[in-house]
Amino acid sequence: MAKLSLGSTLSFSLSRHTRPPVTARHVPTPLTMTTTKTMPIHHPSLEVIGGGCDRFLQALHATLRLPYKPFPLIAWNRHVETIFAAFFRSVPQVRLRRECLQVKDGGSVALDWVSGDHRRLTPDSPILILLPGLTGGSQDSYVRHMLTKAKSKGWRVVVFNSRGCGDSPVTTPQFYSASFLGDTSEVVEHVGARYPEANLYAVGWSLGANILVRYLGQESHSCRLSGAVSLCNPFNLVIADEDFHKGFNNVYDKALARALCKIFQKHALLFEDMEGEYNIPLAATAKSVRDFDEGLTRVSFGFKSVDDYYSNSSSSDSIKHVQRPLLCIQAENDPIAPSRAIPREDIKENPNCMLIVTPKGGHLGWVAGAEAPLGAPWTDPVVMDFLGHLERGASKTAGFSQGLEAVQDISEGLHHMQV
């Protein structure tokens, strides 16, 4: 196990000399102090890089100093781990309260809040917005575990179910996509307006992570979020699409295509008599995600081809524009979000970003850690340590700002005081 080095190392040295007789003019030789700062280290089983490491790594040392130990048998194969997590991981029971939000174009999304939090929590409690993966929603185990972990820390949590996902209503002939950031922007603004005293954060998985990182890049300095976490992000959709059609990955491709078709069929009447380049029969019977995107998605959002859609919807190009703290966690053996698609150089050069790559984990798996195999994934404590670190820093900054304002008020009062 690697040793953890924290704080500063102080070394003292005295100049070697024969002490002269004490006279009135003699000045004793000064004590020399050297300060050597050492970065908190991480275990070599993890890849940890990024321009933001000096800001964030120490806050995560409790987990990252330990070796990544995947659960025996389950994690020996990336597909076994991915499938086990999807079908056998526990689903925490949480009472949710649904809010249907109508967005500017007439479409609708569903926001699932934890029931009773509006009474239990203070208006300034930090808020965590969760963005599930493709066709995912508040019913998914990985979402529920993150929700309960944040809830236990006193956070207000809301799940953002995209159009048609998590039984969210579809009210216009348009679903969501990797390219469309309008709904995300409106959800963040809506939540921020409801709780103006709270700091907002977000966590996204898979396609939700891709959308979240693109949103961070688009908003840049004006982003309403105080920090974010990206998990299993495909980053480069062209590369991800290439791998999606190889070997066992075809199983995931067909499963996601069936899920998309199921959502589409529930709302098929909205898409009757669609003209132009739409291929509704292809979308309705899609055998792959690419077929669905060809028949419907890329046309809905104005792209010339599926490749054009994937190329212009990848979040790998957004990293350089991110101006808010961002933690990205990936698995080296992820079958759906290839490691070679990670924009490592841009992450290294951005002082706001940090990347953790685990040697195993599959896609949305990470069957490791204290709660393995049926409990929360290995990533959840890391995510909450990161977000908690950001929130503590934000609170100190807010307190300092309030103190300055109080001093200014007193100064102005003294200035206007008449004697």
PDB file of N, CA, C and O in Angstrom, residues 59-110:
ATOM      1  N   ALA A  59      -8.611  16.103  -0.923  1.00  0.00           N
ATOM      2  CA  ALA A  59      -9.947  15.863  -0.373  1.00  0.00           C
ATOM      3  C   ALA A  59     -10.414  14.432  -0.614  1.00  0.00           C
ATOM      4  O   ALA A  59     -11.327  13.958   0.061  1.00  0.00           O
ATOM      5  N   LEU A  60      -9.781  13.727  -1.558  1.00  0.00           N
ATOM      6  CA  LEU A  60     -10.202  12.373  -1.914  1.00  0.00           C
ATOM      7  C   LEU A  60      -9.221  11.307  -1.437  1.00  0.00           C
ATOM      8  O   LEU A  60      -9.356  10.134  -1.796  1.00  0.00           O
ATOM      9  N   HIS A  61      -8.251  11.710  -0.627  1.00  0.00           N
ATOM     10  CA  HIS A  61      -7.164  10.795  -0.289  1.00  0.00           C
ATOM     11  C   HIS A  61      -7.641   9.566   0.483  1.00  0.00           C
ATOM     12  O   HIS A  61      -7.059   8.496   0.389  1.00  0.00           O
ATOM     13  N   ALA A  62      -8.719   9.700   1.248  1.00  0.00           N
ATOM     14  CA  ALA A  62      -9.180   8.584   2.074  1.00  0.00           C
ATOM     15  C   ALA A  62      -9.485   7.352   1.235  1.00  0.00           C
ATOM     16  O   ALA A  62      -9.222   6.221   1.646  1.00  0.00           O
ATOM     17  N   THR A  63     -10.031   7.557   0.042  1.00  0.00           N
ATOM     18  CA  THR A  63     -10.348   6.444  -0.860  1.00  0.00           C
ATOM     19  C   THR A  63      -9.219   6.171  -1.842  1.00  0.00           C
ATOM     20  O   THR A  63      -8.858   5.018  -2.083  1.00  0.00           O
ATOM     21  N   LEU A  64      -8.656   7.229  -2.406  1.00  0.00           N
ATOM     22  CA  LEU A  64      -7.691   7.051  -3.491  1.00  0.00           C
ATOM     23  C   LEU A  64      -6.338   6.516  -3.025  1.00  0.00           C
ATOM     24  O   LEU A  64      -5.560   6.032  -3.852  1.00  0.00           O
ATOM     25  N   ARG A  65      -6.032   6.588  -1.713  1.00  0.00           N
ATOM     26  CA  ARG A  65      -4.766   6.034  -1.240  1.00  0.00           C
ATOM     27  C   ARG A  65      -4.813   4.505  -1.157  1.00  0.00           C
ATOM     28  O   ARG A  65      -3.788   3.842  -1.031  1.00  0.00           O
ATOM     29  N   LEU A  66      -6.028   3.950  -1.226  1.00  0.00           N
ATOM     30  CA  LEU A  66      -6.206   2.504  -1.125  1.00  0.00           C
ATOM     31  C   LEU A  66      -6.234   1.861  -2.514  1.00  0.00           C
ATOM     32  O   LEU A  66      -6.647   2.492  -3.489  1.00  0.00           O
ATOM     33  N   PRO A  67      -5.822   0.604  -2.616  1.00  0.00           N
ATOM     34  CA  PRO A  67      -5.877  -0.061  -3.926  1.00  0.00           C
ATOM     35  C   PRO A  67      -7.326  -0.286  -4.355  1.00  0.00           C
ATOM     36  O   PRO A  67      -8.206  -0.486  -3.511  1.00  0.00           O
ATOM     37  N   TYR A  68      -7.548  -0.227  -5.657  1.00  0.00           N
ATOM     38  CA  TYR A  68      -8.875  -0.545  -6.178  1.00  0.00           C
ATOM     39  C   TYR A  68      -9.003  -2.058  -6.202  1.00  0.00           C
ATOM     40  O   TYR A  68      -8.281  -2.754  -6.925  1.00  0.00           O
ATOM     41  N   LYS A  69      -9.917  -2.604  -5.395  1.00  0.00           N
ATOM     42  CA  LYS A  69     -10.091  -4.048  -5.291  1.00  0.00           C
ATOM     43  C   LYS A  69     -11.467  -4.460  -5.804  1.00  0.00           C
ATOM     44  O   LYS A  69     -12.463  -4.383  -5.072  1.00  0.00           O
ATOM     45  N   PRO A  70     -11.552  -4.885  -7.057  1.00  0.00           N
ATOM     46  CA  PRO A  70     -12.842  -5.342  -7.585  1.00  0.00           C
ATOM     47  C   PRO A  70     -13.308  -6.594  -6.868  1.00  0.00           C
ATOM     48  O   PRO A  70     -12.493  -7.391  -6.397  1.00  0.00           O
ATOM     49  N   PHE A  71     -14.610  -6.766  -6.789  1.00  0.00           N
ATOM     50  CA  PHE A  71     -15.165  -7.926  -6.102  1.00  0.00           C
ATOM     51  C   PHE A  71     -14.808  -9.206  -6.858  1.00  0.00           C
ATOM     52  O   PHE A  71     -14.969  -9.275  -8.078  1.00  0.00           O
ATOM     53  N   PRO A  72     -14.342 -10.223  -6.144  1.00  0.00           N
ATOM     54  CA  PRO A  72     -13.936 -11.472  -6.824  1.00  0.00           C
ATOM     55  C   PRO A  72     -15.075 -12.088  -7.650  1.00  0.00           C
ATOM     56  O   PRO A  72     -16.246 -11.918  -7.340  1.00  0.00           O
ATOM     57  N   LEU A  73     -14.701 -12.772  -8.684  1.00  0.00           N
ATOM     58  CA  LEU A  73     -15.598 -13.490  -9.594  1.00  0.00           C
ATOM     59  C   LEU A  73     -16.413 -12.546 -10.477  1.00  0.00           C
ATOM     60  O   LEU A  73     -16.399 -12.654 -11.697  1.00  0.00           O
ATOM     61  N   ILE A  74     -17.133 -11.601  -9.870  1.00  0.00           N
ATOM     62  CA  ILE A  74     -18.009 -10.715 -10.650  1.00  0.00           C
ATOM     63  C   ILE A  74     -17.202  -9.807 -11.571  1.00  0.00           C
ATOM     64  O   ILE A  74     -17.574  -9.593 -12.727  1.00  0.00           O
ATOM     65  N   ALA A  75     -16.100  -9.282 -11.065  1.00  0.00           N
ATOM     66  CA  ALA A  75     -15.357  -8.281 -11.833  1.00  0.00           C
ATOM     67  C   ALA A  75     -14.240  -8.871 -12.699  1.00  0.00           C
ATOM     68  O   ALA A  75     -13.444  -8.125 -13.256  1.00  0.00           O
ATOM     69  N   TRP A  76     -14.197 -10.207 -12.823  1.00  0.00           N
ATOM     70  CA  TRP A  76     -13.135 -10.799 -13.638  1.00  0.00           C
ATOM     71  C   TRP A  76     -13.310 -10.478 -15.111  1.00  0.00           C
ATOM     72  O   TRP A  76     -12.351 -10.473 -15.892  1.00  0.00           O
ATOM     73  N   ASN A  77     -14.559 -10.151 -15.501  1.00  0.00           N
ATOM     74  CA  ASN A  77     -14.859  -9.846 -16.900  1.00  0.00           C
ATOM     75  C   ASN A  77     -15.720  -8.584 -16.950  1.00  0.00           C
ATOM     76  O   ASN A  77     -16.658  -8.434 -16.180  1.00  0.00           O
ATOM     77  N   ARG A  78     -15.383  -7.684 -17.846  1.00  0.00           N
ATOM     78  CA  ARG A  78     -16.083  -6.390 -17.887  1.00  0.00           C
ATOM     79  C   ARG A  78     -17.564  -6.537 -18.231  1.00  0.00           C
ATOM     80  O   ARG A  78     -18.400  -5.766 -17.760  1.00  0.00           O
ATOM     81  N   HIS A  79     -17.911  -7.513 -19.040  1.00  0.00           N
ATOM     82  CA  HIS A  79     -19.314  -7.709 -19.405  1.00  0.00           C
ATOM     83  C   HIS A  79     -20.097  -8.319 -18.241  1.00  0.00           C
ATOM     84  O   HIS A  79     -21.251  -7.939 -18.000  1.00  0.00           O
ATOM     85  N   VAL A  80     -19.474  -9.253 -17.538  1.00  0.00           N
ATOM     86  CA  VAL A  80     -20.130  -9.845 -16.362  1.00  0.00           C
ATOM     87  C   VAL A  80     -20.417  -8.757 -15.333  1.00  0.00           C
ATOM     88  O   VAL A  80     -21.520  -8.696 -14.768  1.00  0.00           O
ATOM     89  N   GLU A  81     -19.437  -7.870 -15.101  1.00  0.00           N
ATOM     90  CA  GLU A  81     -19.617  -6.802 -14.113  1.00  0.00           C
ATOM     91  C   GLU A  81     -20.702  -5.817 -14.543  1.00  0.00           C
ATOM     92  O   GLU A  81     -21.538  -5.402 -13.742  1.00  0.00           O
ATOM     93  N   THR A  82     -20.708  -5.463 -15.817  1.00  0.00           N
ATOM     94  CA  THR A  82     -21.716  -4.538 -16.340  1.00  0.00           C
ATOM     95  C   THR A  82     -23.122  -5.113 -16.190  1.00  0.00           C
ATOM     96  O   THR A  82     -24.044  -4.431 -15.719  1.00  0.00           O
ATOM     97  N   ILE A  83     -23.289  -6.362 -16.570  1.00  0.00           N
ATOM     98  CA  ILE A  83     -24.609  -6.998 -16.522  1.00  0.00           C
ATOM     99  C   ILE A  83     -25.046  -7.255 -15.080  1.00  0.00           C
ATOM    100  O   ILE A  83     -26.210  -7.051 -14.732  1.00  0.00           O
ATOM    101  N   PHE A  84     -24.097  -7.683 -14.232  1.00  0.00           N
ATOM    102  CA  PHE A  84     -24.440  -7.924 -12.832  1.00  0.00           C
ATOM    103  C   PHE A  84     -24.957  -6.641 -12.172  1.00  0.00           C
ATOM    104  O   PHE A  84     -25.982  -6.657 -11.481  1.00  0.00           O
ATOM    105  N   ALA A  85     -24.257  -5.539 -12.395  1.00  0.00           N
ATOM    106  CA  ALA A  85     -24.668  -4.268 -11.787  1.00  0.00           C
ATOM    107  C   ALA A  85     -26.037  -3.822 -12.290  1.00  0.00           C
ATOM    108  O   ALA A  85     -26.849  -3.284 -11.539  1.00  0.00           O
ATOM    109  N   ALA A  86     -26.304  -4.068 -13.574  1.00  0.00           N
ATOM    110  CA  ALA A  86     -27.572  -3.629 -14.166  1.00  0.00           C
ATOM    111  C   ALA A  86     -28.756  -4.434 -13.649  1.00  0.00           C
ATOM    112  O   ALA A  86     -29.853  -3.888 -13.462  1.00  0.00           O
ATOM    113  N   PHE A  87     -28.539  -5.740 -13.378  1.00  0.00           N
ATOM    114  CA  PHE A  87     -29.674  -6.610 -13.036  1.00  0.00           C
ATOM    115  C   PHE A  87     -29.743  -7.034 -11.567  1.00  0.00           C
ATOM    116  O   PHE A  87     -30.823  -7.373 -11.084  1.00  0.00           O
ATOM    117  N   PHE A  88     -28.617  -7.020 -10.870  1.00  0.00           N
ATOM    118  CA  PHE A  88     -28.611  -7.592  -9.520  1.00  0.00           C
ATOM    119  C   PHE A  88     -28.261  -6.614  -8.408  1.00  0.00           C
ATOM    120  O   PHE A  88     -28.407  -6.943  -7.236  1.00  0.00           O
ATOM    121  N   ARG A  89     -27.784  -5.433  -8.758  1.00  0.00           N
ATOM    122  CA  ARG A  89     -27.499  -4.452  -7.710  1.00  0.00           C
ATOM    123  C   ARG A  89     -28.807  -4.043  -7.036  1.00  0.00           C
ATOM    124  O   ARG A  89     -29.844  -3.908  -7.701  1.00  0.00           O
ATOM    125  N   SER A  90     -28.776  -3.844  -5.721  1.00  0.00           N
ATOM    126  CA  SER A  90     -29.985  -3.464  -4.984  1.00  0.00           C
ATOM    127  C   SER A  90     -30.500  -2.102  -5.436  1.00  0.00           C
ATOM    128  O   SER A  90     -29.743  -1.261  -5.934  1.00  0.00           O
ATOM    129  N   VAL A  91     -31.795  -1.900  -5.265  1.00  0.00           N
ATOM    130  CA  VAL A  91     -32.434  -0.620  -5.622  1.00  0.00           C
ATOM    131  C   VAL A  91     -33.035  -0.028  -4.340  1.00  0.00           C
ATOM    132  O   VAL A  91     -34.091  -0.476  -3.879  1.00  0.00           O
ATOM    133  N   PRO A  92     -32.376   0.945  -3.731  1.00  0.00           N
ATOM    134  CA  PRO A  92     -32.895   1.547  -2.497  1.00  0.00           C
ATOM    135  C   PRO A  92     -34.291   2.126  -2.692  1.00  0.00           C
ATOM    136  O   PRO A  92     -34.589   2.733  -3.726  1.00  0.00           O
ATOM    137  N   GLN A  93     -35.143   1.908  -1.697  1.00  0.00           N
ATOM    138  CA  GLN A  93     -36.506   2.425  -1.763  1.00  0.00           C
ATOM    139  C   GLN A  93     -36.546   3.853  -1.223  1.00  0.00           C
ATOM    140  O   GLN A  93     -36.155   4.104  -0.086  1.00  0.00           O
ATOM    141  N   VAL A  94     -36.985   4.761  -2.065  1.00  0.00           N
ATOM    142  CA  VAL A  94     -37.079   6.176  -1.688  1.00  0.00           C
ATOM    143  C   VAL A  94     -38.406   6.720  -2.212  1.00  0.00           C
ATOM    144  O   VAL A  94     -38.771   6.471  -3.368  1.00  0.00           O
ATOM    145  N   ARG A  95     -39.114   7.442  -1.375  1.00  0.00           N
ATOM    146  CA  ARG A  95     -40.347   8.080  -1.834  1.00  0.00           C
ATOM    147  C   ARG A  95     -40.003   9.357  -2.586  1.00  0.00           C
ATOM    148  O   ARG A  95     -39.287  10.225  -2.082  1.00  0.00           O
ATOM    149  N   LEU A  96     -40.537   9.443  -3.805  1.00  0.00           N
ATOM    150  CA  LEU A  96     -40.240  10.588  -4.658  1.00  0.00           C
ATOM    151  C   LEU A  96     -41.504  11.384  -4.951  1.00  0.00           C
ATOM    152  O   LEU A  96     -42.608  10.837  -4.975  1.00  0.00           O
ATOM    153  N   ARG A  97     -41.301  12.659  -5.190  1.00  0.00           N
ATOM    154  CA  ARG A  97     -42.410  13.543  -5.572  1.00  0.00           C
ATOM    155  C   ARG A  97     -42.097  14.093  -6.962  1.00  0.00           C
ATOM    156  O   ARG A  97     -41.052  14.695  -7.174  1.00  0.00           O
ATOM    157  N   ARG A  98     -42.986  13.875  -7.904  1.00  0.00           N
ATOM    158  CA  ARG A  98     -42.730  14.258  -9.299  1.00  0.00           C
ATOM    159  C   ARG A  98     -43.250  15.655  -9.622  1.00  0.00           C
ATOM    160  O   ARG A  98     -44.360  16.029  -9.261  1.00  0.00           O
ATOM    161  N   GLU A  99     -42.421  16.381 -10.334  1.00  0.00           N
ATOM    162  CA  GLU A  99     -42.805  17.683 -10.882  1.00  0.00           C
ATOM    163  C   GLU A  99     -42.605  17.634 -12.392  1.00  0.00           C
ATOM    164  O   GLU A  99     -41.503  17.358 -12.872  1.00  0.00           O
ATOM    165  N   CYS A 100     -43.647  17.868 -13.157  1.00  0.00           N
ATOM    166  CA  CYS A 100     -43.528  17.911 -14.618  1.00  0.00           C
ATOM    167  C   CYS A 100     -43.270  19.349 -15.038  1.00  0.00           C
ATOM    168  O   CYS A 100     -44.074  20.241 -14.759  1.00  0.00           O
ATOM    169  N   LEU A 101     -42.160  19.537 -15.684  1.00  0.00           N
ATOM    170  CA  LEU A 101     -41.754  20.885 -16.103  1.00  0.00           C
ATOM    171  C   LEU A 101     -41.924  21.031 -17.606  1.00  0.00           C
ATOM    172  O   LEU A 101     -41.346  20.277 -18.384  1.00  0.00           O
ATOM    173  N   GLN A 102     -42.723  21.990 -18.003  1.00  0.00           N
ATOM    174  CA  GLN A 102     -42.886  22.259 -19.433  1.00  0.00           C
ATOM    175  C   GLN A 102     -41.819  23.251 -19.860  1.00  0.00           C
ATOM    176  O   GLN A 102     -41.646  24.304 -19.254  1.00  0.00           O
ATOM    177  N   VAL A 103     -41.090  22.895 -20.900  1.00  0.00           N
ATOM    178  CA  VAL A 103     -40.005  23.747 -21.373  1.00  0.00           C
ATOM    179  C   VAL A 103     -40.489  24.632 -22.519  1.00  0.00           C
ATOM    180  O   VAL A 103     -41.628  24.535 -22.966  1.00  0.00           O
ATOM    181  N   LYS A 104     -39.608  25.501 -22.985  1.00  0.00           N
ATOM    182  CA  LYS A 104     -40.007  26.579 -23.899  1.00  0.00           C
ATOM    183  C   LYS A 104     -40.619  26.102 -25.205  1.00  0.00           C
ATOM    184  O   LYS A 104     -41.487  26.763 -25.773  1.00  0.00           O
ATOM    185  N   ASP A 105     -40.155  24.937 -25.717  1.00  0.00           N
ATOM    186  CA  ASP A 105     -40.669  24.480 -27.016  1.00  0.00           C
ATOM    187  C   ASP A 105     -41.952  23.654 -26.877  1.00  0.00           C
ATOM    188  O   ASP A 105     -42.421  23.072 -27.842  1.00  0.00           O
ATOM    189  N   GLY A 106     -42.509  23.603 -25.656  1.00  0.00           N
ATOM    190  CA  GLY A 106     -43.736  22.845 -25.435  1.00  0.00           C
ATOM    191  C   GLY A 106     -43.511  21.428 -24.960  1.00  0.00           C
ATOM    192  O   GLY A 106     -44.458  20.736 -24.590  1.00  0.00           O
ATOM    193  N   GLY A 107     -42.254  20.982 -24.969  1.00  0.00           N
ATOM    194  CA  GLY A 107     -41.936  19.651 -24.472  1.00  0.00           C
ATOM    195  C   GLY A 107     -41.974  19.595 -22.959  1.00  0.00           C
ATOM    196  O   GLY A 107     -42.114  20.628 -22.284  1.00  0.00           O
ATOM    197  N   SER A 108     -41.832  18.397 -22.408  1.00  0.00           N
ATOM    198  CA  SER A 108     -41.904  18.228 -20.959  1.00  0.00           C
ATOM    199  C   SER A 108     -40.797  17.302 -20.466  1.00  0.00           C
ATOM    200  O   SER A 108     -40.406  16.356 -21.158  1.00  0.00           O
ATOM    201  N   VAL A 109     -40.319  17.594 -19.262  1.00  0.00           N
ATOM    202  CA  VAL A 109     -39.388  16.706 -18.576  1.00  0.00           C
ATOM    203  C   VAL A 109     -39.943  16.472 -17.170  1.00  0.00           C
ATOM    204  O   VAL A 109     -40.785  17.241 -16.694  1.00  0.00           O
ATOM    205  N   ALA A 110     -39.481  15.426 -16.514  1.00  0.00           N
ATOM    206  CA  ALA A 110     -39.969  15.118 -15.169  1.00  0.00           C
ATOM    207  C   ALA A 110     -38.837  15.260 -14.164  1.00  0.00           C
ATOM    208  O   ALA A 110     -37.759  14.689 -14.347  1.00  0.00           O
TER     209      ALA A 110
END
